[in-house]
């Protein structure tokens, strides 16, 4: 049985609390953070305490707060005997120094308050400074996910960058398509089968093999036609930059 | 029973032949096109004929060839009594003029030789010049898909543009993420749960509500960190342009 304390009341903390509550091998001693969301998070029935009342006997303290707040929060735990981990993709483990027993527990997923996720499929990227802590961190991860990897800080920040393309930028492309539909009274749901197949193909074939369209074909007449149809220079700029990027990428492979 | 002739032996034609072969209400009289792929397409057992042998009694002639070839191919059917349709997203119906009974049968999906698709879920965008042909075209579409819309040429080209963002550009974003993983020995499959959730969220919440990340938060320190990590100016340029586009889009909504 691992005893843990969660710091933070944002989405990551909420989803972790929920996931841990389903495990018989984890005892959540408490959650600390902004009060207004505690009730919602603690529908699992775990006790909420004041930061001054931290149970020092916890095995692991999980700091699941905004990136900018980690360095401040970690100061509270410098004399702790627990393993102290943060959950951020782009923050090096050593930002927890001088804590000796430090580590990272990074769930590679976009977590929102209003979305149920199957935590079991979320890749958990682990790192720790002390070899003796590996087993315990892996044990904690194993209680909530079947996808566990050891990823050092250098690789993790690259993974976080790749996640920006995969999530933020993919979403922005979908947004542009939605805007075109909205402007012309076309139901955006018409694009959903294409979106599903796009992702399925990229996953199965690899995106390089799945690339199609006017840019990779070098079809300038369709590109020119599309640019004329885009209503503002901002969308035109976006379309142009991405098309040039596609052309350059596949030209150099010829 | 509708009798049809397919022109072209590319992916669209192949998938259409396959889909029609499952319907008892369609009789495929023949397929014309480049010989080398005929066998593959005609695993459904339909007869292949020479272009000069076209069965003039067909109800519908479906021109499923490359965009650039449509104007040439349609000349063959100017004296035909059949309804003549093309399958291209970005070509106006009137490019089939002077054919009187002309129309469009556009499947809004990416079709590849090596991918099985459920044609039933593919949105079919229909258009025809003669009101009397609407029923027949809708009947043909109904034999293969449950998703049928009447979309005129002006809207269809916008839909095709939206499809470029949805398919080509989304795929290019996924490719950038893959490249980062490849360069750092990270299995790209680690990103698949994130990709699935990204698409699920965009579909359910709408992409505008699903946008997250450093650009929409205006988090310049993470953006600067990411730009330094990108190995070449091309990827940096892409990252910068999309981040600026995200910032502008959501700033103006504040």
Coordinates of C-alpha atoms in Angstrom, one line a residue:
Chain A
X1 CA 0.0 0.0 0.0
X2 CA 1.4 3.4 -1.1
X3 CA 0.4 6.5 0.7
X4 CA 0.3 9.7 -1.3
X5 CA -0.4 13.4 -1.0
X6 CA -1.6 15.4 -4.0
X7 CA -0.7 19.1 -4.3
X8 CA -2.9 21.1 -6.6
X9 CA -6.6 21.1 -7.5
X10 CA -6.4 21.5 -11.2
X11 CA -7.4 19.0 -13.9
X12 CA -4.3 16.8 -13.5
X13 CA -4.7 16.5 -9.8
X14 CA -8.4 15.9 -10.2
X15 CA -7.9 13.1 -12.7
X16 CA -5.1 11.5 -10.6
X17 CA -7.2 11.6 -7.5
X18 CA -10.0 9.9 -9.4
X19 CA -7.7 7.3 -10.9
X20 CA -5.9 6.5 -7.5
X21 CA -9.3 6.2 -5.8
X22 CA -10.0 3.1 -8.0
X23 CA -6.9 1.4 -6.8
X24 CA -6.7 -0.7 -3.6
X25 CA -3.0 -0.3 -3.5
X26 CA -3.0 3.5 -3.1
X27 CA -4.1 5.5 0.0
X28 CA -4.7 9.2 -0.8
X29 CA -3.8 10.9 2.5
X30 CA -4.9 14.4 1.3
X31 CA -5.1 17.0 -1.4
X32 CA -3.9 20.5 -0.9
X33 CA -4.7 23.5 -3.1
X34 CA -7.2 26.1 -4.0
X35 CA -10.3 25.4 -1.9
X36 CA -13.0 26.1 -4.5
X37 CA -12.4 22.9 -6.5
X38 CA -11.7 20.5 -3.6
X39 CA -15.3 19.3 -3.2
X40 CA -15.5 18.4 -6.9
X41 CA -12.2 16.6 -6.9
X42 CA -12.9 14.8 -3.6
X43 CA -16.1 13.2 -4.7
X44 CA -14.0 10.1 -4.1
X45 CA -14.4 10.8 -0.4
X46 CA -10.8 11.6 0.5
X47 CA -10.1 14.1 3.3
X48 CA -9.0 17.6 2.5
X49 CA -6.5 19.2 4.8
X50 CA -4.6 22.5 5.3
X51 CA -1.1 22.7 3.8
X52 CA 0.3 23.1 7.4
X53 CA -1.2 19.7 8.3
X54 CA 0.6 17.7 5.7
X55 CA 1.0 14.1 6.7
X56 CA 4.8 13.7 6.8
X57 CA 4.5 9.9 6.7
X58 CA 3.4 9.8 3.0
X59 CA 5.4 7.7 0.7
X60 CA 5.0 10.0 -2.3
X61 CA 4.1 13.7 -2.7
X62 CA 2.7 14.5 -6.1
X63 CA 3.0 18.2 -7.1
X64 CA 0.4 18.7 -9.8
X65 CA 0.3 22.4 -10.1
X66 CA 0.9 24.9 -12.9
X67 CA 4.5 24.9 -14.3
X68 CA 5.2 28.3 -12.9
X69 CA 4.2 27.4 -9.4
X70 CA 6.4 24.2 -9.0
X71 CA 9.5 25.9 -7.8
X72 CA 7.6 27.7 -5.1
X73 CA 5.6 24.7 -4.0
X74 CA 8.5 22.4 -3.8
X75 CA 10.1 24.6 -1.1
X76 CA 7.5 23.2 1.3
X77 CA 8.9 19.7 1.0
X78 CA 12.6 20.1 1.3
X79 CA 12.7 18.5 4.7
X80 CA 10.3 15.7 3.8
X81 CA 11.3 12.1 3.8
X82 CA 8.8 11.3 1.0
X83 CA 9.6 10.9 -2.7
X84 CA 8.6 14.2 -4.3
X85 CA 7.5 14.2 -7.9
X86 CA 6.0 16.8 -10.3
X87 CA 3.7 16.1 -13.2
X88 CA 4.9 18.6 -15.8
X89 CA 6.1 17.7 -19.3
X90 CA 8.4 20.6 -19.9
X91 CA 9.9 21.1 -16.4
X92 CA 13.3 19.4 -15.7
X93 CA 13.3 17.0 -12.7
X94 CA 16.2 19.0 -11.2
X95 CA 14.0 22.0 -10.8
X96 CA 13.0 20.1 -7.6
X97 CA 16.6 20.4 -6.3
X98 CA 17.8 20.4 -3.5
X99 CA 15.3 17.7 -2.8
X100 CA 17.2 14.5 -2.9
X101 CA 14.4 12.0 -3.4
X102 CA 12.9 13.8 -6.5
X103 CA 11.2 12.5 -9.6
X104 CA 8.6 13.1 -12.3
X105 CA 5.2 11.5 -13.0
X106 CA 4.1 12.9 -16.3
X107 CA 0.8 11.8 -17.9
X108 CA 1.1 12.3 -21.6
X109 CA -2.5 13.3 -22.2
X110 CA -4.8 16.4 -22.3
X111 CA -6.9 16.3 -19.2
X112 CA -10.1 18.4 -18.9
X113 CA -12.5 18.7 -16.0
X114 CA -15.5 17.8 -18.2
X115 CA -14.0 14.7 -20.0
X116 CA -13.9 11.2 -18.7
X117 CA -10.6 9.6 -19.6
X118 CA -9.5 6.0 -19.4
X119 CA -6.4 6.6 -17.3
X120 CA -5.3 3.0 -18.0
X121 CA -4.3 3.9 -21.6
X122 CA -2.4 7.1 -20.7
X123 CA 1.3 6.9 -21.2
X124 CA 3.0 7.7 -17.9
X125 CA 6.5 9.1 -18.2
X126 CA 8.6 8.4 -15.1
X127 CA 11.9 9.8 -13.9
X128 CA 13.6 9.7 -10.5
X129 CA 17.0 10.8 -9.1
X130 CA 17.5 7.9 -6.7
X131 CA 17.7 4.4 -8.0
X132 CA 16.0 3.1 -4.9
X133 CA 12.9 5.1 -5.8
X134 CA 12.4 3.5 -9.2
X135 CA 10.5 0.5 -7.9
X136 CA 8.1 2.6 -5.8
X137 CA 7.4 5.1 -8.6
X138 CA 6.8 2.3 -11.1
X139 CA 4.5 0.6 -8.6
X140 CA 2.4 3.9 -8.2
X141 CA 2.2 4.3 -12.0
X142 CA 1.2 0.6 -12.3
X143 CA -1.8 1.1 -10.1
X144 CA -3.4 3.5 -12.7
X145 CA -1.9 2.8 -16.1
X146 CA -0.7 0.0 -18.3
X147 CA 1.6 2.3 -20.3
X148 CA 4.7 3.2 -18.3
X149 CA 8.0 4.5 -19.7
X150 CA 11.2 5.8 -18.1
X151 CA 11.9 9.1 -19.8
X152 CA 14.6 11.5 -18.7
X153 CA 14.1 15.3 -18.6
X154 CA 15.8 16.0 -21.9
X155 CA 13.5 13.5 -23.8
X156 CA 10.4 14.5 -21.8
X157 CA 10.6 18.1 -22.9
X158 CA 10.8 16.9 -26.5
X159 CA 7.8 14.7 -26.0
X160 CA 6.0 17.7 -24.6
X161 CA 7.0 19.6 -27.8
X162 CA 5.7 16.8 -29.9
X163 CA 2.5 16.9 -27.9
X164 CA 2.0 20.5 -28.8
X165 CA 2.0 19.6 -32.5
X166 CA -0.2 16.5 -31.8
X167 CA -2.8 18.3 -29.7
X168 CA -2.6 22.2 -29.9
X169 CA -1.7 22.4 -33.5
X170 CA -3.8 19.6 -34.8
X171 CA -6.7 21.2 -32.9
X172 CA -6.0 24.6 -34.6
X173 CA -6.1 23.0 -38.0
X174 CA -9.5 21.5 -37.1
X175 CA -10.6 24.9 -36.0
X176 CA -9.7 26.4 -39.4
X177 CA -11.9 23.8 -41.1
X178 CA -14.7 24.5 -38.7
X179 CA -14.5 28.2 -39.5
X180 CA -14.8 27.5 -43.2
X181 CA -17.9 25.3 -42.6
X182 CA -19.5 27.9 -40.3
X183 CA -18.9 30.7 -42.8
X184 CA -20.7 28.7 -45.5
X185 CA -23.5 27.0 -43.5
X186 CA -22.0 23.6 -43.8
X187 CA -22.4 21.3 -40.8
X188 CA -18.9 20.7 -39.5
X189 CA -19.9 17.1 -38.6
X190 CA -19.5 16.4 -42.3
X191 CA -15.8 16.5 -41.8
X192 CA -15.7 14.0 -38.9
X193 CA -15.4 10.8 -40.9
X194 CA -12.5 12.4 -42.8
X195 CA -10.9 13.4 -39.5
X196 CA -11.2 9.9 -38.1
X197 CA -9.7 8.3 -41.2
X198 CA -6.9 10.9 -41.2
X199 CA -5.9 9.9 -37.7
X200 CA -6.3 6.2 -38.4
X201 CA -4.1 6.4 -41.5
X202 CA -1.4 8.4 -39.8
X203 CA -1.3 5.9 -36.9
X204 CA -1.2 2.9 -39.1
X205 CA 0.9 4.0 -42.1
X206 CA 2.9 6.8 -40.4
X207 CA 2.2 10.4 -41.3
X208 CA 4.9 10.6 -43.9
X209 CA 3.3 7.8 -45.9
X210 CA -0.2 9.2 -45.4
X211 CA 0.5 12.7 -46.7
X212 CA -1.7 13.7 -49.6
X213 CA -3.2 16.9 -51.1
X214 CA -2.2 19.8 -53.4
X215 CA 0.9 20.8 -51.5
X216 CA 2.6 17.4 -51.6
X217 CA 1.5 17.0 -55.3
X218 CA 2.9 20.4 -56.1
X219 CA -0.5 21.3 -57.5
X220 CA -0.2 25.1 -57.7
X221 CA -3.5 25.7 -59.4
X222 CA -5.5 24.2 -56.5
X223 CA -3.3 26.0 -54.0
X224 CA -3.9 29.3 -55.8
X225 CA -7.7 28.6 -55.9
X226 CA -7.7 27.8 -52.1
X227 CA -5.8 31.0 -51.2
X228 CA -8.4 33.1 -53.1
X229 CA -11.2 31.4 -51.1
X230 CA -9.7 32.1 -47.7
X231 CA -11.4 35.2 -46.3
X232 CA -8.5 36.9 -44.5
X233 CA -4.7 37.3 -44.8
X234 CA -4.2 35.5 -41.4
X235 CA -5.7 32.2 -42.7
X236 CA -4.0 32.7 -46.1
X237 CA -0.6 33.1 -44.3
X238 CA -1.3 29.9 -42.3
X239 CA -2.3 28.0 -45.4
X240 CA 0.8 29.2 -47.3
X241 CA 3.3 28.5 -44.6
X242 CA 2.0 24.9 -44.0
X243 CA 1.9 24.2 -47.8
X244 CA 5.5 25.4 -48.2
X245 CA 6.5 23.3 -45.3
X246 CA 4.9 20.2 -46.8
X247 CA 6.5 20.9 -50.2
X248 CA 9.9 21.4 -48.7
X249 CA 9.6 18.2 -46.6
X250 CA 8.8 15.9 -49.4
X251 CA 10.9 17.6 -52.1
X252 CA 14.0 16.9 -50.1
X253 CA 13.1 13.3 -49.9
X254 CA 12.9 12.9 -53.7
Chain B
X1 CA -32.1 -1.0 -60.7
X2 CA -29.6 1.7 -61.8
X3 CA -27.0 0.9 -64.4
X4 CA -23.8 2.8 -64.2
X5 CA -20.4 3.1 -65.9
X6 CA -17.3 4.1 -64.0
X7 CA -14.6 6.1 -65.7
X8 CA -11.1 5.9 -64.1
X9 CA -9.2 3.2 -62.3
X10 CA -7.8 5.3 -59.4
X11 CA -8.7 4.9 -55.7
X12 CA -12.1 6.7 -55.9
X13 CA -13.2 4.5 -58.8
X14 CA -11.9 1.4 -57.1
X15 CA -13.7 2.1 -53.8
X16 CA -16.9 3.1 -55.6
X17 CA -16.8 -0.2 -57.7
X18 CA -16.4 -2.1 -54.5
X19 CA -19.2 -0.2 -52.7
X20 CA -21.6 -0.6 -55.7
X21 CA -20.9 -4.3 -55.9
X22 CA -22.5 -4.8 -52.5
X23 CA -25.7 -3.2 -53.6
X24 CA -28.5 -5.2 -55.4
X25 CA -29.9 -1.9 -56.8
X26 CA -26.8 -1.1 -58.9
X27 CA -25.6 -2.8 -62.0
X28 CA -22.0 -1.8 -62.9
X29 CA -21.9 -2.1 -66.7
X30 CA -18.2 -1.4 -67.0
X31 CA -15.1 0.4 -65.9
X32 CA -12.9 2.3 -68.3
X33 CA -9.4 3.5 -67.6
X34 CA -5.7 2.6 -67.3
X35 CA -5.6 -1.1 -67.8
X36 CA -3.0 -2.0 -65.2
X37 CA -5.3 -1.6 -62.3
X38 CA -8.5 -3.0 -63.8
X39 CA -8.0 -6.5 -62.4
X40 CA -7.5 -5.3 -58.9
X41 CA -10.6 -3.1 -59.1
X42 CA -12.7 -5.7 -60.7
X43 CA -12.2 -8.3 -58.1
X44 CA -16.0 -7.7 -57.9
X45 CA -16.3 -9.7 -61.1
X46 CA -17.6 -6.8 -63.3
X47 CA -16.7 -6.8 -67.0
X48 CA -14.0 -4.4 -68.3
X49 CA -14.5 -2.9 -71.7
X50 CA -12.8 -0.6 -74.2
X51 CA -13.7 3.1 -74.1
X52 CA -15.1 2.7 -77.6
X53 CA -17.5 0.0 -76.4
X54 CA -19.3 2.2 -73.9
X55 CA -22.8 1.0 -73.2
X56 CA -24.9 4.0 -74.1
X57 CA -27.9 2.6 -72.2
X58 CA -26.3 3.4 -68.8
X59 CA -28.4 5.5 -66.4
X60 CA -25.3 7.2 -64.9
X61 CA -21.8 7.7 -66.0
X62 CA -19.4 8.4 -63.1
X63 CA -16.2 10.2 -64.1
X64 CA -13.8 9.4 -61.3
X65 CA -10.5 10.6 -62.8
X66 CA -7.8 13.1 -61.7
X67 CA -9.1 16.7 -61.6
X68 CA -7.0 17.8 -64.6
X69 CA -8.4 15.0 -66.8
X70 CA -12.1 15.7 -66.2
X71 CA -12.5 18.3 -69.0
X72 CA -10.9 15.9 -71.5
X73 CA -12.8 12.8 -70.5
X74 CA -16.2 14.6 -70.4
X75 CA -16.0 15.3 -74.1
X76 CA -16.6 11.6 -74.8
X77 CA -20.0 11.9 -73.3
X78 CA -21.5 15.0 -74.9
X79 CA -24.0 13.0 -76.9
X80 CA -24.8 10.6 -74.2
X81 CA -28.3 10.3 -72.8
X82 CA -27.0 9.3 -69.4
X83 CA -26.6 11.5 -66.3
X84 CA -22.9 12.4 -66.3
X85 CA -21.3 13.1 -62.9
X86 CA -17.8 13.8 -61.7
X87 CA -16.4 13.0 -58.2
X88 CA -14.1 15.9 -57.6
X89 CA -14.4 18.3 -54.6
X90 CA -12.8 21.3 -56.2
X91 CA -14.2 21.2 -59.7
X92 CA -17.4 23.1 -60.5
X93 CA -20.2 21.1 -61.9
X94 CA -20.4 23.4 -64.9
X95 CA -17.0 22.2 -66.0
X96 CA -19.1 19.4 -67.5
X97 CA -20.9 21.8 -69.8
X98 CA -22.2 21.6 -72.5
X99 CA -23.6 18.3 -71.1
X100 CA -27.1 19.0 -70.1
X101 CA -27.7 16.2 -67.6
X102 CA -24.6 16.8 -65.5
X103 CA -23.9 16.5 -61.8
X104 CA -21.5 15.8 -59.0
X105 CA -21.1 12.8 -56.7
X106 CA -18.3 13.8 -54.3
X107 CA -17.3 11.4 -51.5
X108 CA -15.8 13.6 -48.7
X109 CA -13.1 11.1 -47.6
X110 CA -9.5 10.2 -48.2
X111 CA -9.5 6.9 -50.1
X112 CA -6.4 4.8 -50.5
X113 CA -5.9 1.5 -52.2
X114 CA -4.7 -0.3 -49.1
X115 CA -7.3 0.9 -46.7
X116 CA -10.7 -0.6 -46.2
X117 CA -13.3 2.1 -45.6
X118 CA -16.9 1.8 -44.5
X119 CA -18.5 3.6 -47.4
X120 CA -21.7 3.8 -45.5
X121 CA -20.4 6.5 -43.2
X122 CA -18.8 8.6 -46.0
X123 CA -20.7 11.9 -46.6
X124 CA -21.7 12.0 -50.2
X125 CA -22.1 15.6 -51.6
X126 CA -24.5 15.6 -54.5
X127 CA -25.3 18.3 -57.1
X128 CA -27.1 18.1 -60.5
X129 CA -28.2 20.6 -63.1
X130 CA -31.6 19.1 -63.9
X131 CA -34.3 18.8 -61.2
X132 CA -35.5 15.5 -62.8
X133 CA -32.1 13.9 -62.1
X134 CA -32.2 14.6 -58.3
X135 CA -34.2 11.5 -57.4
X136 CA -31.9 9.2 -59.4
X137 CA -28.7 10.7 -58.0
X138 CA -30.0 10.5 -54.5
X139 CA -31.1 6.9 -55.2
X140 CA -27.6 6.0 -56.3
X141 CA -26.0 7.6 -53.3
X142 CA -28.4 5.9 -51.0
X143 CA -27.3 2.5 -52.2
X144 CA -23.8 3.0 -50.7
X145 CA -24.0 5.7 -48.0
X146 CA -26.3 6.8 -45.2
X147 CA -24.8 10.4 -45.3
X148 CA -26.2 12.3 -48.2
X149 CA -26.1 16.1 -48.7
X150 CA -27.0 18.4 -51.6
X151 CA -24.0 20.8 -51.9
X152 CA -23.6 23.3 -54.7
X153 CA -20.3 23.9 -56.4
X154 CA -19.5 27.1 -54.4
X155 CA -20.0 25.3 -51.1
X156 CA -18.3 22.1 -52.3
X157 CA -15.1 23.9 -53.1
X158 CA -15.1 25.4 -49.5
X159 CA -15.7 21.9 -48.1
X160 CA -12.7 20.7 -50.1
X161 CA -10.7 23.5 -48.7
X162 CA -11.8 22.6 -45.2
X163 CA -10.9 19.0 -46.0
X164 CA -7.3 20.2 -46.8
X165 CA -7.0 21.5 -43.2
X166 CA -8.7 18.4 -41.8
X167 CA -6.7 15.9 -43.6
X168 CA -3.5 17.3 -45.3
X169 CA -2.6 19.8 -42.6
X170 CA -3.6 17.7 -39.6
X171 CA -1.4 14.9 -41.0
X172 CA 1.5 17.3 -41.4
X173 CA 1.2 18.3 -37.8
X174 CA 1.3 14.6 -36.8
X175 CA 4.4 14.2 -39.0
X176 CA 6.2 17.0 -37.1
X177 CA 5.5 15.2 -33.9
X178 CA 6.7 11.9 -35.3
X179 CA 9.9 13.5 -36.4
X180 CA 10.6 14.9 -33.0
X181 CA 10.0 11.4 -31.5
X182 CA 12.3 9.8 -34.2
X183 CA 15.1 12.2 -33.5
X184 CA 15.0 11.3 -29.8
X185 CA 14.4 7.6 -29.8
X186 CA 10.9 8.0 -28.5
X187 CA 8.2 5.5 -29.8
X188 CA 5.7 7.7 -31.7
X189 CA 2.9 5.3 -30.4
X190 CA 3.3 7.2 -27.1
X191 CA 1.4 10.1 -28.8
X192 CA -1.5 8.0 -30.0
X193 CA -3.7 8.2 -27.0
X194 CA -3.2 12.0 -27.0
X195 CA -4.1 12.2 -30.7
X196 CA -7.2 10.2 -30.2
X197 CA -8.3 12.4 -27.3
X198 CA -7.5 15.5 -29.3
X199 CA -9.8 14.5 -32.0
X200 CA -12.5 13.3 -29.6
X201 CA -12.5 16.6 -27.8
X202 CA -12.5 18.7 -31.0
X203 CA -15.5 16.7 -32.2
X204 CA -17.5 16.9 -29.0
X205 CA -16.6 20.4 -27.7
X206 CA -15.8 22.1 -31.0
X207 CA -12.1 23.0 -31.7
X208 CA -12.5 26.6 -30.4
X209 CA -13.5 25.3 -26.9
X210 CA -10.8 22.6 -27.0
X211 CA -7.8 24.8 -27.7
X212 CA -5.1 24.6 -25.1
X213 CA -1.3 25.0 -24.9
X214 CA 1.3 27.7 -24.6
X215 CA 0.1 29.8 -27.6
X216 CA -3.4 30.2 -26.4
X217 CA -2.2 30.9 -22.8
X218 CA 0.3 33.4 -24.2
X219 CA 3.0 31.5 -22.4
X220 CA 6.1 33.0 -24.0
X221 CA 8.7 31.2 -21.9
X222 CA 7.5 27.8 -23.1
X223 CA 7.2 29.0 -26.7
X224 CA 10.8 30.3 -26.5
X225 CA 12.0 27.0 -25.0
X226 CA 10.2 25.0 -27.7
X227 CA 11.7 27.1 -30.5
X228 CA 15.2 26.5 -29.2
X229 CA 14.5 22.7 -29.2
X230 CA 13.4 22.6 -32.8
X231 CA 16.4 21.5 -34.9
X232 CA 15.9 23.5 -38.1
X233 CA 14.5 26.9 -39.1
X234 CA 11.8 25.3 -41.2
X235 CA 10.2 23.6 -38.2
X236 CA 10.7 26.8 -36.2
X237 CA 9.0 28.8 -38.8
X238 CA 6.0 26.4 -38.8
X239 CA 5.8 26.5 -35.0
X240 CA 6.0 30.3 -34.9
X241 CA 3.4 30.9 -37.6
X242 CA 0.9 28.5 -36.0
X243 CA 1.5 29.9 -32.6
X244 CA 0.9 33.5 -33.8
X245 CA -2.2 32.3 -35.6
X246 CA -3.5 30.8 -32.4
X247 CA -2.7 33.9 -30.4
X248 CA -4.4 36.2 -32.8
X249 CA -7.5 34.0 -33.1
X250 CA -8.2 33.9 -29.4
X251 CA -7.0 37.4 -28.5
X252 CA -9.6 38.9 -30.8
X253 CA -12.3 36.9 -29.0
X254 CA -11.3 38.3 -25.6

